[in-house]
Amino acid sequence: MSKPPMNELLPFRTMAYNNAWANHRLLTACLALSPDEFTAKRTGFFPSLRATLNHILIIDHFYVDAMEGGTLGPAAFANDEPCATVAALKDAQAAVDRRLLKVVEALDSAGLQRIVSVHRETSIQRERMDRLLLHLFQHQVHHRGQAHSMLSGTSVSPPQLDEFFAVGEAPLRAAEFAELGWTEERIWGGSDGEV
């Protein structure tokens, strides 16, 4: 068994896993939407579930690339809805979520303090990794909440997203963890396999 992560890293690890799990749970529910429900105009910062969920994906590409040392920058925004279907979106989101988990799994104390270059349109923003991760998690929670609210206006019941891996609710997420190839030990006590 791996040694537990340092306490300062644990919140970032668990947030990254919770982020990926929430995306998985939300997009799995969205698979039951009709194409019309997925694209219908709704109230939110973005005008549809498709637009909102694609925005989450695009922002992940933008920031995760920067955290990996890439220079994708504004090219991430070239297509504001790169995924036309929920199935395509679910696959693409899962792929970028795995990339973010690899970034976080590789962190140590120095890595949290590392300066990340974020390529903006006319400048390069330099931000500490810990601050950038917290910004990204907050952004994704915000927009997932909007998608969750939009989903409540469809034929599909929105899934619960407001718990944070409570011990007593582990059986309720066990099937999803199995789909994702995760265990509780992997998240809370160190990695027990590839991300």
Short mmCIF file of the C-alpha atoms (twelve columns), coordinates in Angstrom:
data_MODEL
# 
_entry.id   MODEL 
# 
loop_
_atom_site.group_PDB 
_atom_site.id 
_atom_site.type_symbol 
_atom_site.label_atom_id 
_atom_site.label_alt_id 
_atom_site.label_comp_id 
_atom_site.label_asym_id 
_atom_site.label_seq_id 
_atom_site.Cartn_x 
_atom_site.Cartn_y 
_atom_site.Cartn_z 
_atom_site.pdbx_PDB_model_num 
ATOM 1   C CA . MET A 1   0.000   0.000  0.000   1 
ATOM 2   C CA . SER A 2   1.257   3.474  -0.862  1 
ATOM 3   C CA . LYS A 3   1.970   5.913  1.911   1 
ATOM 4   C CA . PRO A 4   -0.749  8.537  2.375   1 
ATOM 5   C CA . PRO A 5   -0.258  11.820 0.527   1 
ATOM 6   C CA . MET A 6   1.017   14.783 2.486   1 
ATOM 7   C CA . ASN A 7   -1.831  16.669 4.160   1 
ATOM 8   C CA . GLU A 8   -1.257  19.779 2.066   1 
ATOM 9   C CA . LEU A 9   -1.750  17.726 -1.121  1 
ATOM 10  C CA . LEU A 10  -4.827  15.802 -0.011  1 
ATOM 11  C CA . PRO A 11  -7.369  18.585 -0.639  1 
ATOM 12  C CA . PHE A 12  -6.101  19.031 -4.203  1 
ATOM 13  C CA . ARG A 13  -6.151  15.270 -4.851  1 
ATOM 14  C CA . THR A 14  -9.653  14.836 -3.497  1 
ATOM 15  C CA . MET A 15  -10.956 17.891 -5.358  1 
ATOM 16  C CA . ALA A 16  -9.543  16.532 -8.625  1 
ATOM 17  C CA . TYR A 17  -11.176 13.153 -8.057  1 
ATOM 18  C CA . ASN A 18  -14.449 14.727 -6.962  1 
ATOM 19  C CA . ASN A 19  -14.388 16.937 -10.064 1 
ATOM 20  C CA . ALA A 20  -13.950 13.924 -12.350 1 
ATOM 21  C CA . TRP A 21  -16.598 11.913 -10.495 1 
ATOM 22  C CA . ALA A 22  -19.125 14.788 -10.647 1 
ATOM 23  C CA . ASN A 23  -18.505 15.172 -14.389 1 
ATOM 24  C CA . HIS A 24  -18.964 11.413 -14.841 1 
ATOM 25  C CA . ARG A 25  -22.195 11.376 -12.820 1 
ATOM 26  C CA . LEU A 26  -23.654 14.447 -14.539 1 
ATOM 27  C CA . LEU A 27  -22.759 13.374 -18.073 1 
ATOM 28  C CA . THR A 28  -24.013 9.836  -17.462 1 
ATOM 29  C CA . ALA A 29  -27.398 11.326 -16.529 1 
ATOM 30  C CA . CYS A 30  -27.289 13.543 -19.614 1 
ATOM 31  C CA . LEU A 31  -26.923 10.475 -21.853 1 
ATOM 32  C CA . ALA A 32  -30.666 9.940  -21.309 1 
ATOM 33  C CA . LEU A 33  -31.529 13.343 -22.847 1 
ATOM 34  C CA . SER A 34  -33.020 13.564 -26.296 1 
ATOM 35  C CA . PRO A 35  -30.944 15.585 -28.787 1 
ATOM 36  C CA . ASP A 36  -33.576 18.334 -28.620 1 
ATOM 37  C CA . GLU A 37  -33.375 18.509 -24.817 1 
ATOM 38  C CA . PHE A 38  -29.589 18.679 -25.001 1 
ATOM 39  C CA . THR A 39  -29.641 21.666 -27.362 1 
ATOM 40  C CA . ALA A 40  -32.828 23.437 -26.184 1 
ATOM 41  C CA . LYS A 41  -32.510 27.064 -25.126 1 
ATOM 42  C CA . ARG A 42  -32.399 27.363 -21.340 1 
ATOM 43  C CA . THR A 43  -31.673 29.988 -18.708 1 
ATOM 44  C CA . GLY A 44  -28.035 30.108 -17.660 1 
ATOM 45  C CA . PHE A 45  -24.758 31.818 -18.399 1 
ATOM 46  C CA . PHE A 46  -24.646 29.721 -21.576 1 
ATOM 47  C CA . PRO A 47  -27.909 29.138 -23.464 1 
ATOM 48  C CA . SER A 48  -28.160 25.323 -23.430 1 
ATOM 49  C CA . LEU A 49  -26.907 22.202 -21.725 1 
ATOM 50  C CA . ARG A 50  -24.705 21.481 -24.730 1 
ATOM 51  C CA . ALA A 51  -23.146 24.950 -24.607 1 
ATOM 52  C CA . THR A 52  -22.639 24.846 -20.826 1 
ATOM 53  C CA . LEU A 53  -21.081 21.378 -20.751 1 
ATOM 54  C CA . ASN A 54  -18.847 22.173 -23.736 1 
ATOM 55  C CA . HIS A 55  -17.684 25.311 -21.915 1 
ATOM 56  C CA . ILE A 56  -16.577 23.177 -18.956 1 
ATOM 57  C CA . LEU A 57  -14.620 20.967 -21.363 1 
ATOM 58  C CA . ILE A 58  -12.985 23.898 -23.171 1 
ATOM 59  C CA . ILE A 59  -11.875 25.550 -19.935 1 
ATOM 60  C CA . ASP A 60  -10.427 22.257 -18.738 1 
ATOM 61  C CA . HIS A 61  -8.442  21.975 -21.983 1 
ATOM 62  C CA . PHE A 62  -7.210  25.552 -21.571 1 
ATOM 63  C CA . TYR A 63  -6.004  25.218 -17.969 1 
ATOM 64  C CA . VAL A 64  -4.895  21.582 -17.923 1 
ATOM 65  C CA . ASP A 65  -2.724  22.218 -20.978 1 
ATOM 66  C CA . ALA A 66  -1.091  25.137 -19.137 1 
ATOM 67  C CA . MET A 67  -0.561  23.002 -16.027 1 
ATOM 68  C CA . GLU A 68  1.117   20.377 -18.213 1 
ATOM 69  C CA . GLY A 69  3.475   23.083 -19.555 1 
ATOM 70  C CA . GLY A 70  1.692   23.486 -22.891 1 
ATOM 71  C CA . THR A 71  0.998   26.614 -24.899 1 
ATOM 72  C CA . LEU A 72  -2.501  25.877 -26.271 1 
ATOM 73  C CA . GLY A 73  -3.829  29.153 -24.932 1 
ATOM 74  C CA . PRO A 74  -6.648  30.841 -26.874 1 
ATOM 75  C CA . ALA A 75  -6.677  28.039 -29.452 1 
ATOM 76  C CA . ALA A 76  -8.736  26.145 -26.850 1 
ATOM 77  C CA . PHE A 77  -11.605 28.517 -27.654 1 
ATOM 78  C CA . ALA A 78  -11.494 28.066 -31.441 1 
ATOM 79  C CA . ASN A 79  -14.674 25.965 -31.360 1 
ATOM 80  C CA . ASP A 80  -17.071 26.876 -28.557 1 
ATOM 81  C CA . GLU A 81  -19.004 23.594 -28.910 1 
ATOM 82  C CA . PRO A 82  -16.504 20.947 -30.022 1 
ATOM 83  C CA . CYS A 83  -18.784 18.064 -28.970 1 
ATOM 84  C CA . ALA A 84  -22.173 17.826 -30.664 1 
ATOM 85  C CA . THR A 85  -23.442 14.868 -28.637 1 
ATOM 86  C CA . VAL A 86  -23.473 13.899 -24.977 1 
ATOM 87  C CA . ALA A 87  -21.587 10.676 -25.771 1 
ATOM 88  C CA . ALA A 88  -18.759 12.590 -27.465 1 
ATOM 89  C CA . LEU A 89  -18.704 15.115 -24.640 1 
ATOM 90  C CA . LYS A 90  -18.588 12.404 -21.970 1 
ATOM 91  C CA . ASP A 91  -15.589 10.743 -23.655 1 
ATOM 92  C CA . ALA A 92  -13.742 14.037 -24.163 1 
ATOM 93  C CA . GLN A 93  -14.432 15.196 -20.602 1 
ATOM 94  C CA . ALA A 94  -13.250 11.871 -19.160 1 
ATOM 95  C CA . ALA A 95  -10.004 12.187 -21.135 1 
ATOM 96  C CA . VAL A 96  -9.217  15.679 -19.845 1 
ATOM 97  C CA . ASP A 97  -10.263 14.674 -16.326 1 
ATOM 98  C CA . ARG A 98  -7.670  11.862 -16.464 1 
ATOM 99  C CA . ARG A 99  -5.052  14.408 -17.571 1 
ATOM 100 C CA . LEU A 100 -5.909  16.661 -14.618 1 
ATOM 101 C CA . LEU A 101 -5.687  13.708 -12.234 1 
ATOM 102 C CA . LYS A 102 -2.190  12.925 -13.574 1 
ATOM 103 C CA . VAL A 103 -1.134  16.535 -12.987 1 
ATOM 104 C CA . VAL A 104 -2.412  16.461 -9.420  1 
ATOM 105 C CA . GLU A 105 -1.060  12.966 -8.665  1 
ATOM 106 C CA . ALA A 106 2.420   14.129 -9.693  1 
ATOM 107 C CA . LEU A 107 2.425   17.133 -7.346  1 
ATOM 108 C CA . ASP A 108 4.570   17.552 -4.291  1 
ATOM 109 C CA . SER A 109 5.001   20.599 -2.047  1 
ATOM 110 C CA . ALA A 110 7.243   22.327 -4.566  1 
ATOM 111 C CA . GLY A 111 4.825   21.481 -7.365  1 
ATOM 112 C CA . LEU A 112 2.007   23.297 -5.580  1 
ATOM 113 C CA . GLN A 113 4.188   26.407 -5.535  1 
ATOM 114 C CA . ARG A 114 5.336   26.055 -9.157  1 
ATOM 115 C CA . ILE A 115 4.479   29.004 -11.400 1 
ATOM 116 C CA . VAL A 116 2.289   28.023 -14.344 1 
ATOM 117 C CA . SER A 117 2.373   30.067 -17.550 1 
ATOM 118 C CA . VAL A 118 -1.150  30.571 -18.860 1 
ATOM 119 C CA . HIS A 119 -1.058  31.761 -22.451 1 
ATOM 120 C CA . ARG A 120 -3.675  34.468 -22.891 1 
ATOM 121 C CA . GLU A 121 -4.434  36.230 -26.158 1 
ATOM 122 C CA . THR A 122 -2.073  39.146 -25.638 1 
ATOM 123 C CA . SER A 123 -0.030  38.123 -22.606 1 
ATOM 124 C CA . ILE A 124 1.203   35.277 -20.465 1 
ATOM 125 C CA . GLN A 125 -0.372  35.121 -17.034 1 
ATOM 126 C CA . ARG A 126 1.821   33.565 -14.372 1 
ATOM 127 C CA . GLU A 127 -0.030  31.871 -11.540 1 
ATOM 128 C CA . ARG A 128 0.963   29.472 -8.772  1 
ATOM 129 C CA . MET A 129 -0.265  25.910 -9.332  1 
ATOM 130 C CA . ASP A 130 -2.276  25.749 -6.091  1 
ATOM 131 C CA . ARG A 131 -4.149  28.945 -6.922  1 
ATOM 132 C CA . LEU A 132 -4.770  27.856 -10.499 1 
ATOM 133 C CA . LEU A 133 -6.153  24.496 -9.386  1 
ATOM 134 C CA . LEU A 134 -8.515  26.130 -6.905  1 
ATOM 135 C CA . HIS A 135 -9.654  28.556 -9.597  1 
ATOM 136 C CA . LEU A 136 -10.341 25.697 -12.007 1 
ATOM 137 C CA . PHE A 137 -12.265 23.632 -9.441  1 
ATOM 138 C CA . GLN A 138 -14.411 26.642 -8.494  1 
ATOM 139 C CA . HIS A 139 -15.115 27.380 -12.157 1 
ATOM 140 C CA . GLN A 140 -16.216 23.827 -12.840 1 
ATOM 141 C CA . VAL A 141 -18.451 23.622 -9.742  1 
ATOM 142 C CA . HIS A 142 -20.100 26.887 -10.797 1 
ATOM 143 C CA . HIS A 143 -20.930 25.742 -14.311 1 
ATOM 144 C CA . ARG A 144 -21.858 22.178 -13.317 1 
ATOM 145 C CA . GLY A 145 -24.362 23.774 -10.942 1 
ATOM 146 C CA . GLN A 146 -25.888 25.678 -13.832 1 
ATOM 147 C CA . ALA A 147 -26.072 22.500 -15.927 1 
ATOM 148 C CA . HIS A 148 -27.631 20.683 -12.967 1 
ATOM 149 C CA . SER A 149 -30.309 23.365 -12.735 1 
ATOM 150 C CA . MET A 150 -30.944 23.207 -16.488 1 
ATOM 151 C CA . LEU A 151 -31.256 19.429 -16.276 1 
ATOM 152 C CA . SER A 152 -34.079 19.793 -13.749 1 
ATOM 153 C CA . GLY A 153 -36.149 21.335 -16.572 1 
ATOM 154 C CA . THR A 154 -35.849 18.198 -18.713 1 
ATOM 155 C CA . SER A 155 -37.261 14.672 -18.595 1 
ATOM 156 C CA . VAL A 156 -34.074 13.544 -16.784 1 
ATOM 157 C CA . SER A 157 -33.766 13.946 -13.024 1 
ATOM 158 C CA . PRO A 158 -30.525 15.691 -12.073 1 
ATOM 159 C CA . PRO A 159 -28.142 13.480 -10.080 1 
ATOM 160 C CA . GLN A 160 -26.880 14.389 -6.626  1 
ATOM 161 C CA . LEU A 161 -23.635 16.339 -6.967  1 
ATOM 162 C CA . ASP A 162 -23.482 18.148 -3.634  1 
ATOM 163 C CA . GLU A 163 -21.758 15.515 -1.497  1 
ATOM 164 C CA . PHE A 164 -18.010 15.328 -1.083  1 
ATOM 165 C CA . PHE A 165 -17.227 11.619 -0.807  1 
ATOM 166 C CA . ALA A 166 -18.766 11.230 2.654   1 
ATOM 167 C CA . VAL A 167 -17.752 7.914  4.236   1 
ATOM 168 C CA . GLY A 168 -21.353 6.865  4.861   1 
ATOM 169 C CA . GLU A 169 -22.259 7.397  1.212   1 
ATOM 170 C CA . ALA A 170 -19.450 5.260  -0.255  1 
ATOM 171 C CA . PRO A 171 -21.901 2.463  -1.179  1 
ATOM 172 C CA . LEU A 172 -23.933 4.982  -3.206  1 
ATOM 173 C CA . ARG A 173 -20.963 5.718  -5.475  1 
ATOM 174 C CA . ALA A 174 -19.370 2.260  -5.512  1 
ATOM 175 C CA . ALA A 175 -20.722 1.347  -8.960  1 
ATOM 176 C CA . GLU A 176 -19.484 4.645  -10.426 1 
ATOM 177 C CA . PHE A 177 -16.079 4.182  -8.818  1 
ATOM 178 C CA . ALA A 178 -15.928 0.704  -10.356 1 
ATOM 179 C CA . GLU A 179 -16.740 2.209  -13.786 1 
ATOM 180 C CA . LEU A 180 -13.947 4.731  -13.276 1 
ATOM 181 C CA . GLY A 181 -11.488 2.130  -11.966 1 
ATOM 182 C CA . TRP A 182 -11.121 3.857  -8.592  1 
ATOM 183 C CA . THR A 183 -11.238 2.813  -4.957  1 
ATOM 184 C CA . GLU A 184 -11.740 4.852  -1.813  1 
ATOM 185 C CA . GLU A 185 -8.168  3.944  -0.811  1 
ATOM 186 C CA . ARG A 186 -6.817  5.361  -4.049  1 
ATOM 187 C CA . ILE A 187 -8.397  8.741  -3.363  1 
ATOM 188 C CA . TRP A 188 -7.877  9.031  0.373   1 
ATOM 189 C CA . GLY A 189 -4.796  6.929  1.005   1 
ATOM 190 C CA . GLY A 190 -2.622  7.189  -2.078  1 
ATOM 191 C CA . SER A 191 -2.677  5.862  -5.598  1 
ATOM 192 C CA . ASP A 192 -3.289  2.159  -6.142  1 
ATOM 193 C CA . GLY A 193 -3.028  2.157  -9.905  1 
ATOM 194 C CA . GLU A 194 -2.788  4.175  -13.072 1 
ATOM 195 C CA . VAL A 195 -4.984  7.246  -13.464 1 
# 
